[in-house]
C-alpha atoms as an extended CHARMM CRD file, in Angstrom:
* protein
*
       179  EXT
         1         1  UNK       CA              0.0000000000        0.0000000000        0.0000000000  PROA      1               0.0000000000
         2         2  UNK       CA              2.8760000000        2.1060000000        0.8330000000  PROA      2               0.0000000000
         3         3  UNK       CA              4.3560000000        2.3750000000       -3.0300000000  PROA      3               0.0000000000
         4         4  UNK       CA              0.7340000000        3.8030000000       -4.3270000000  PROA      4               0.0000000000
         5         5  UNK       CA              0.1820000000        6.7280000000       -1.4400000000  PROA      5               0.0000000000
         6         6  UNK       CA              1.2170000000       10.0560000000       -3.5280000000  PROA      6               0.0000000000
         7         7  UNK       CA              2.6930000000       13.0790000000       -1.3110000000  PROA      7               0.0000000000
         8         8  UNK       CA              0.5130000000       14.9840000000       -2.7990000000  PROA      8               0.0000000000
         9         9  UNK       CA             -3.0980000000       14.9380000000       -4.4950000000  PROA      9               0.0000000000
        10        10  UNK       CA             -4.7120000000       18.0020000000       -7.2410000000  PROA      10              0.0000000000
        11        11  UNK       CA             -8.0030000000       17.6340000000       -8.9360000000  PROA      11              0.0000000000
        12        12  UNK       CA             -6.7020000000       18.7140000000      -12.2090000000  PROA      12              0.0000000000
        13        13  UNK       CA             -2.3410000000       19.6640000000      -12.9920000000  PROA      13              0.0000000000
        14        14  UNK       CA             -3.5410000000       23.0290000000      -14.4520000000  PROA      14              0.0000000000
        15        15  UNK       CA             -5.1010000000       23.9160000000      -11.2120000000  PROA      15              0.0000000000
        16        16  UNK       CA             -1.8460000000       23.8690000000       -9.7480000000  PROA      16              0.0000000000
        17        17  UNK       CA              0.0640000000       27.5200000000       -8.9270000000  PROA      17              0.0000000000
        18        18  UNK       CA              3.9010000000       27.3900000000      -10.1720000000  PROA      18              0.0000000000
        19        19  UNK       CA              5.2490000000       28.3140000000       -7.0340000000  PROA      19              0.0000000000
        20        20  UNK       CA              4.3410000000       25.1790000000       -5.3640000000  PROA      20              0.0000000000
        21        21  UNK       CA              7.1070000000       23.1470000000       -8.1070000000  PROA      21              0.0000000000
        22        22  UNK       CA              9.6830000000       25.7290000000       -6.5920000000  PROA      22              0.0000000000
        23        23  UNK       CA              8.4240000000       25.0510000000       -2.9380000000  PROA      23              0.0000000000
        24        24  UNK       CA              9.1150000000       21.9570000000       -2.9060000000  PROA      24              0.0000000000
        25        25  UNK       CA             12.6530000000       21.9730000000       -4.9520000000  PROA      25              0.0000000000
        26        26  UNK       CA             10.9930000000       20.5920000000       -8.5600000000  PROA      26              0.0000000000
        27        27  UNK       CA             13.4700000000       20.8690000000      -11.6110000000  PROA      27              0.0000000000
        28        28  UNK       CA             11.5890000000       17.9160000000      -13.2570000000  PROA      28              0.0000000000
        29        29  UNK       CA              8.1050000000       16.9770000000      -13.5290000000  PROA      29              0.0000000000
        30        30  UNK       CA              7.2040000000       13.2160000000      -14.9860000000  PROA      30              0.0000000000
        31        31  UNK       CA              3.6310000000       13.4640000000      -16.2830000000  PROA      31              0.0000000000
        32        32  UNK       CA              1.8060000000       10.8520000000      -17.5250000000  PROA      32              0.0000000000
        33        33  UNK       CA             -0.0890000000       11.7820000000      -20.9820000000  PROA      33              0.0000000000
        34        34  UNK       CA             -3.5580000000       10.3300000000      -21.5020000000  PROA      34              0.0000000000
        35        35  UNK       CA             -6.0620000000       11.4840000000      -18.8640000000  PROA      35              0.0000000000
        36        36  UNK       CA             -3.2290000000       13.2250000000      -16.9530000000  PROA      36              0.0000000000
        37        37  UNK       CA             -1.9640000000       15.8150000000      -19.6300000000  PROA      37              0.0000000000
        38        38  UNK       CA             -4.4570000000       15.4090000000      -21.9160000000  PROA      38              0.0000000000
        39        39  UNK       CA             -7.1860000000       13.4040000000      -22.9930000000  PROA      39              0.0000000000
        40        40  UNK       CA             -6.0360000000       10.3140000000      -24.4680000000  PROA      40              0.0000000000
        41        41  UNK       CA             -8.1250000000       11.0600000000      -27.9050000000  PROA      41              0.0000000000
        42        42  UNK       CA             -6.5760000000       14.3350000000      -28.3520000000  PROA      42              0.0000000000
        43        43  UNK       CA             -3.8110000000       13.8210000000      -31.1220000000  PROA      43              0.0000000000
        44        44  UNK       CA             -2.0530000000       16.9690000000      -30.5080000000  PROA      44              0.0000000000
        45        45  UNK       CA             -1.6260000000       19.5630000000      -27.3790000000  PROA      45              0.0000000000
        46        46  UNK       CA             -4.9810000000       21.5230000000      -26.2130000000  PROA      46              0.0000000000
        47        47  UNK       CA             -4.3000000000       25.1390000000      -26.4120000000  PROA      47              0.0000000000
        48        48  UNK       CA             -4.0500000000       24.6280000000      -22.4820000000  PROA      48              0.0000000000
        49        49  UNK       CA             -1.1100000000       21.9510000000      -22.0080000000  PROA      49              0.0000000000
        50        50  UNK       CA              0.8340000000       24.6530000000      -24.5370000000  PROA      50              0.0000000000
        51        51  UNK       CA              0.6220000000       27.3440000000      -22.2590000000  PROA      51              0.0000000000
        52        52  UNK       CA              1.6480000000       25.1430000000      -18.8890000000  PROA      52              0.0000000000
        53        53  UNK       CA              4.1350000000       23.9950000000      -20.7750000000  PROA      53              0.0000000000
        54        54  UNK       CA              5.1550000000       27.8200000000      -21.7530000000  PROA      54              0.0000000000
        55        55  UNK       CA              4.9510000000       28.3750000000      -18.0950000000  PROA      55              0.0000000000
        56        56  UNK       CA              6.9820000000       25.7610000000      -16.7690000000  PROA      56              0.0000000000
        57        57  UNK       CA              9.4240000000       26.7580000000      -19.1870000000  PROA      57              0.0000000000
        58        58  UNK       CA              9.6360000000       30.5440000000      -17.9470000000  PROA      58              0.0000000000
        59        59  UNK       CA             10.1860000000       29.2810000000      -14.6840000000  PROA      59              0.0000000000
        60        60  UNK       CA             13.0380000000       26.4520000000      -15.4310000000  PROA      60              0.0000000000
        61        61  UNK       CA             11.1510000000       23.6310000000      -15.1280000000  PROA      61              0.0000000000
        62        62  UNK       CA             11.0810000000       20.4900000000      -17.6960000000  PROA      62              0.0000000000
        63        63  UNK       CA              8.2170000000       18.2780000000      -17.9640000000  PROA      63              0.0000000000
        64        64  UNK       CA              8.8920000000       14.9380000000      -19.5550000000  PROA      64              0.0000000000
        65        65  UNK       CA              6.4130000000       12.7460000000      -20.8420000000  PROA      65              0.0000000000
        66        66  UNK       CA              6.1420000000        9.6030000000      -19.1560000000  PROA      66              0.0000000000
        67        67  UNK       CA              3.3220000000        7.3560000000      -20.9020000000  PROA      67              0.0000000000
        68        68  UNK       CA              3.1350000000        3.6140000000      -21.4550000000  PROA      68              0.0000000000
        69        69  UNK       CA              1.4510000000        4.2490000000      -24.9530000000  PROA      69              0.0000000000
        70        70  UNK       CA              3.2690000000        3.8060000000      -28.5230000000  PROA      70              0.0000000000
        71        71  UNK       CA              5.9170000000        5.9050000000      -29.8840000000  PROA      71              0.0000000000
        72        72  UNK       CA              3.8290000000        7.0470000000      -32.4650000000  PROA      72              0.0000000000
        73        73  UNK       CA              1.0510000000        8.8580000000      -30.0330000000  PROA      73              0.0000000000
        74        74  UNK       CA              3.5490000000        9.8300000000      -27.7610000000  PROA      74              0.0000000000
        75        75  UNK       CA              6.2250000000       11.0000000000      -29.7180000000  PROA      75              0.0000000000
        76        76  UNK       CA              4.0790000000       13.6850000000      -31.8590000000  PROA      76              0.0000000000
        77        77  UNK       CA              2.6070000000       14.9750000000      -29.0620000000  PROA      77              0.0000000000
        78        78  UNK       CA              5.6140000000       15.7240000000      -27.1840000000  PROA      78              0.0000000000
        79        79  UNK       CA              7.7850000000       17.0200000000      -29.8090000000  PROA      79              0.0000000000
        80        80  UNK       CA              4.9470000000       19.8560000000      -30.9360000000  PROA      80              0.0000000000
        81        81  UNK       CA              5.8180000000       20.5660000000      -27.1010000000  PROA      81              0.0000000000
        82        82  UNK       CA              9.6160000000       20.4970000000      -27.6500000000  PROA      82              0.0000000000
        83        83  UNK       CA              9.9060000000       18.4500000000      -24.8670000000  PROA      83              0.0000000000
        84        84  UNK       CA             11.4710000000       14.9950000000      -23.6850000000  PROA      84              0.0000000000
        85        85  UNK       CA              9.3190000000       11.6980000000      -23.5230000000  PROA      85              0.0000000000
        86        86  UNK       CA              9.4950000000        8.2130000000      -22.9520000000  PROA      86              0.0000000000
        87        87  UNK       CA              6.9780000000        6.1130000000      -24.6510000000  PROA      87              0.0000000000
        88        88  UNK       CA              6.1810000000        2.6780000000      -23.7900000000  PROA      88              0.0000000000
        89        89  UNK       CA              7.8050000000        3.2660000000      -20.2490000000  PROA      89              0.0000000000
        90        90  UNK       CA              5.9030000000        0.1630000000      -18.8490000000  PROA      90              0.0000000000
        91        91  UNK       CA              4.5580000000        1.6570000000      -15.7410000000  PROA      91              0.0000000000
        92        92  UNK       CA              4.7810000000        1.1710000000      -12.8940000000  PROA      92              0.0000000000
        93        93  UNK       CA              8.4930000000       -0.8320000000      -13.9390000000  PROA      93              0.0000000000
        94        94  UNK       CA             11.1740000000        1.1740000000      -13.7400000000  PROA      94              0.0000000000
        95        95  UNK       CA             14.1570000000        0.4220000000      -15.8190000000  PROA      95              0.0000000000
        96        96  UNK       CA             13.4740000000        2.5160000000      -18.6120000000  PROA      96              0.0000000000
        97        97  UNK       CA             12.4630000000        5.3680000000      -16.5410000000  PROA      97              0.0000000000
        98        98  UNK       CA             15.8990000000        4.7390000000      -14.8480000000  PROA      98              0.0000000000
        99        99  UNK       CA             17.7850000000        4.7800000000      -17.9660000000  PROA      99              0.0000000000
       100       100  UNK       CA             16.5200000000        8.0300000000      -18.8640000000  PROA      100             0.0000000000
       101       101  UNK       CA             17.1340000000        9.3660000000      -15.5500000000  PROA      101             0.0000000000
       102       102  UNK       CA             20.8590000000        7.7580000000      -15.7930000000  PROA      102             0.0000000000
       103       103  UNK       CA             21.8170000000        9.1430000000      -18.7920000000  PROA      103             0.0000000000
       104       104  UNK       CA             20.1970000000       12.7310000000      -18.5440000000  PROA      104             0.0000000000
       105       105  UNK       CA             22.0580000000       12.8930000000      -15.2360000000  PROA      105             0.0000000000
       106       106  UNK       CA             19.0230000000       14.1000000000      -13.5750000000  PROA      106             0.0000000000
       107       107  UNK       CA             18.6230000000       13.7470000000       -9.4030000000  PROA      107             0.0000000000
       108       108  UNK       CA             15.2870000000       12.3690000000       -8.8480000000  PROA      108             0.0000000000
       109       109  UNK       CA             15.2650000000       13.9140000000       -5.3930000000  PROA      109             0.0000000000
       110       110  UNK       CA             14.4150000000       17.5820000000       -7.9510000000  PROA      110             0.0000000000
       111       111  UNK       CA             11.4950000000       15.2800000000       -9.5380000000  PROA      111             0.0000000000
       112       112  UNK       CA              7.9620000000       14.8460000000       -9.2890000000  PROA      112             0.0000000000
       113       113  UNK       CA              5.8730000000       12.1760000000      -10.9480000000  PROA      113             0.0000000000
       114       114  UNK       CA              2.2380000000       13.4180000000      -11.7920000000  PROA      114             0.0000000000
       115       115  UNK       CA             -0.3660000000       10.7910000000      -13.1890000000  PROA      115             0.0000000000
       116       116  UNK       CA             -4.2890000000        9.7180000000      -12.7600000000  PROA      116             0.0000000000
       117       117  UNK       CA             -3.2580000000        6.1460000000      -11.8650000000  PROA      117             0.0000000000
       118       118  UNK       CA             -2.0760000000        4.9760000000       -8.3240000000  PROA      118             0.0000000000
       119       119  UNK       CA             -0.9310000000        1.5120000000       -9.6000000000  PROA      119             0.0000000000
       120       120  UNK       CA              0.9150000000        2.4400000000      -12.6340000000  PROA      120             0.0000000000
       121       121  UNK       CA              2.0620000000        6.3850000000      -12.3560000000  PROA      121             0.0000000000
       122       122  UNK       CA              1.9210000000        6.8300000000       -8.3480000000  PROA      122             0.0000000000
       123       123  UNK       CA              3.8410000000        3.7120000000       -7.8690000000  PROA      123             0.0000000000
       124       124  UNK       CA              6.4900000000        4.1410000000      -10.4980000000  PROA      124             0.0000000000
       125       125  UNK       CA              7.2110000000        7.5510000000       -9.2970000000  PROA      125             0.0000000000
       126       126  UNK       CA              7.3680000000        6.0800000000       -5.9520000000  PROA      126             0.0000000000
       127       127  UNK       CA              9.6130000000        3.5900000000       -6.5940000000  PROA      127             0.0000000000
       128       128  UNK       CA             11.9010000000        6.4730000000       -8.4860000000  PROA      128             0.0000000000
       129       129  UNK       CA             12.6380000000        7.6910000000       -5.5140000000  PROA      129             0.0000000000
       130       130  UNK       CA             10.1960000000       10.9360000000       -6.7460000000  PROA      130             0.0000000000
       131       131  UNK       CA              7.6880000000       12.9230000000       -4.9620000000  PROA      131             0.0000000000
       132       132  UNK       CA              4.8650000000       11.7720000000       -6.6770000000  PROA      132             0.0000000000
       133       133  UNK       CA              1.4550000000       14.2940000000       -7.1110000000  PROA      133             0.0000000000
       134       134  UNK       CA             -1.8360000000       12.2350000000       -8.0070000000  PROA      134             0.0000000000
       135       135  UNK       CA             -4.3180000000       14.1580000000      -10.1200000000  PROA      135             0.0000000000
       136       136  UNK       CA             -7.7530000000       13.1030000000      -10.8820000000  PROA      136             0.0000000000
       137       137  UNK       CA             -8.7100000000       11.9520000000      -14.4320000000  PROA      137             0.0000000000
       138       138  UNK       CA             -9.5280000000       14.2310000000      -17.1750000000  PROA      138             0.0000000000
       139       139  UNK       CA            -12.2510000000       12.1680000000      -18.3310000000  PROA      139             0.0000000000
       140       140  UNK       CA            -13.8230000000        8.7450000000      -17.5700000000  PROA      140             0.0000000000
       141       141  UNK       CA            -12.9160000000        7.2730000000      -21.0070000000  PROA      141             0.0000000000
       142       142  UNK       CA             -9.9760000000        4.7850000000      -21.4120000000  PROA      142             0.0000000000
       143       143  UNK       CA             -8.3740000000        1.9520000000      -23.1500000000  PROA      143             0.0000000000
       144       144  UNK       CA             -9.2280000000       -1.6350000000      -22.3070000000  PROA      144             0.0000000000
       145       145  UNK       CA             -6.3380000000       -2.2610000000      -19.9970000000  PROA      145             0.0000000000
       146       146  UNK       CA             -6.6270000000        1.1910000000      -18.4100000000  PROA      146             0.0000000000
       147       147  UNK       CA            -10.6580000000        0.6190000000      -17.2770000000  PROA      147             0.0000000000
       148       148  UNK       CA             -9.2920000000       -3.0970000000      -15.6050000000  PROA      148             0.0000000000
       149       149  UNK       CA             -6.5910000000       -0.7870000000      -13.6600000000  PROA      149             0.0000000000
       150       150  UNK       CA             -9.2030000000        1.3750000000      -12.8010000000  PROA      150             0.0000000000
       151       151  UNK       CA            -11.9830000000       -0.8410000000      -11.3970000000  PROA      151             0.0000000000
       152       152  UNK       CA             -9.2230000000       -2.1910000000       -9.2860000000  PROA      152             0.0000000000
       153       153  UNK       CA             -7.9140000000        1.0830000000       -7.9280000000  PROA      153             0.0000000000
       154       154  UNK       CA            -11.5020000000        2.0970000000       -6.5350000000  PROA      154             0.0000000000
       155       155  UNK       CA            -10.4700000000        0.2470000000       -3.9600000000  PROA      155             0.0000000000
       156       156  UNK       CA             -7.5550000000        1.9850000000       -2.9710000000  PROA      156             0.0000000000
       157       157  UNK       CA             -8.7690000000        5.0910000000       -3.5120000000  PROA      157             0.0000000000
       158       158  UNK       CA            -11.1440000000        5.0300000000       -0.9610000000  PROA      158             0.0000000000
       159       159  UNK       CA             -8.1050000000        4.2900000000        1.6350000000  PROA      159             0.0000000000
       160       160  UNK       CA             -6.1350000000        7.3120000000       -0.0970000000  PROA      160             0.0000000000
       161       161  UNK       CA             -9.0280000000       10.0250000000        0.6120000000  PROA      161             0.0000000000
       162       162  UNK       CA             -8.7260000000        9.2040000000        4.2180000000  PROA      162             0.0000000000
       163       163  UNK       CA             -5.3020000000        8.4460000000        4.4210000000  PROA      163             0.0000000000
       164       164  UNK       CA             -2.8700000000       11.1270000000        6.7340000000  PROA      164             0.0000000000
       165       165  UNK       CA              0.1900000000       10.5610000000        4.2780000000  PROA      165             0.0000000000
       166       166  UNK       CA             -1.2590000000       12.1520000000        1.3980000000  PROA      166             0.0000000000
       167       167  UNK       CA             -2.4860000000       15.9180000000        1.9980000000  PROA      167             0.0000000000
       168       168  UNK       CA             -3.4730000000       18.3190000000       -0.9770000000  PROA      168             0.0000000000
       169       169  UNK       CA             -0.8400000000       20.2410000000       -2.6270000000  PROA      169             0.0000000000
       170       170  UNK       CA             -2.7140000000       23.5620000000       -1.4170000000  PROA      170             0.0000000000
       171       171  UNK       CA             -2.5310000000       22.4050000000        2.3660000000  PROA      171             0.0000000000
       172       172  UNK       CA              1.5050000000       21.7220000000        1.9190000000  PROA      172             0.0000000000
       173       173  UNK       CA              1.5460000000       25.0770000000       -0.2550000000  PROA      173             0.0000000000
       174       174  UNK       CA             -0.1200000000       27.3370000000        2.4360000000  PROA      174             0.0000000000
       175       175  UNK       CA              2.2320000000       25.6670000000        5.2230000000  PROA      175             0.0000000000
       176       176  UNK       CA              5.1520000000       26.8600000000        2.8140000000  PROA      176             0.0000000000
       177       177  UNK       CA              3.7060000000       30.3120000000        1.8030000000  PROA      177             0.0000000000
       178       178  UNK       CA              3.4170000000       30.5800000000        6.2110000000  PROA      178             0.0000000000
       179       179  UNK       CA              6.7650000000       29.7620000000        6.6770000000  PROA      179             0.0000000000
């Protein structure tokens, strides 16, 4: 249970004030695509995921792409976003990820790992060594494997809404803006 808790929890990424990625020491931020990013029928970035992206930029932060779909989805995607990805990652196993990581020389302590899924994106992250951030999905509509995952995190997720470990990024942001 321990490799699926996130340190943090949003209802959407874009909801999300830049400041917090500083707070907390964020160079990096893994995001999974479809129903994190994006919906996972949009072929291109939404006028909204551009200017994030834009914003993260401004303020020296890198978003990779992190998705277990194909090359082909992921790869046009990310590159009208000029950004790194990793396609077929195979969430929530990490050697690829690490690979990456390895030879970008990047210190996962300056990461964070955002995705909709606690048993694929939470727990890779997790396993990274990352501060992980789980968001709600953008929309109730997934692949085949994705809906199995799914009926089988409702489970969890009822444990994660009352669980002390995981607070809302707004609750650790206002304890930082305090200090």
């Amino acid at each position: 249970m321990k490799l699926i808790i996130p340190n943090f929890k949003a209802t959407s990424l874009f909801e999300i004030d830049i400041n917090f990625y500083k707070k907390i020491n964020v160079n990096y931020l893994f995001c999974d695509l479809d129903n994190t990013l994006d919906l996972y029928t949009e072929k291109i970035p939404t006028q909204k995921v551009i200017d994030f992206v834009k914003e993260l930029n401004k303020n020296n932060i890198n978003l990779i792409i992190c998705s277990n779909n194909n090359k082909k989805r992921v790869s046009k995607y990310a590159k009208i976003l000029k950004v790194d990805f990793i396609y077929r990652s195979f969430k929530p196993f990490t050697l690829k990820l690490k690979k990456f990581i390895e030879k970008m020389n990047i210190d996962t302590s300056n990461c964070l790992f955002i995705g909709d899924q606690l048993l694929t994106d939470i727990k890779c992250g997790n396993r990274l060594g990352m501060k992980t951030l789980y968001v709600k999905e953008i929309a109730n509509k997934n692949g085949f494997f994705t809906k199995i995952n799914k009926k089988i995190e409702l489970i969890y997720k009822k444990r994660l809404e009352n669980s002390i470990f995981c607070k809302d990024w707004r609750d650790i942001y206002v304890d930082f803006k305090k200090s």
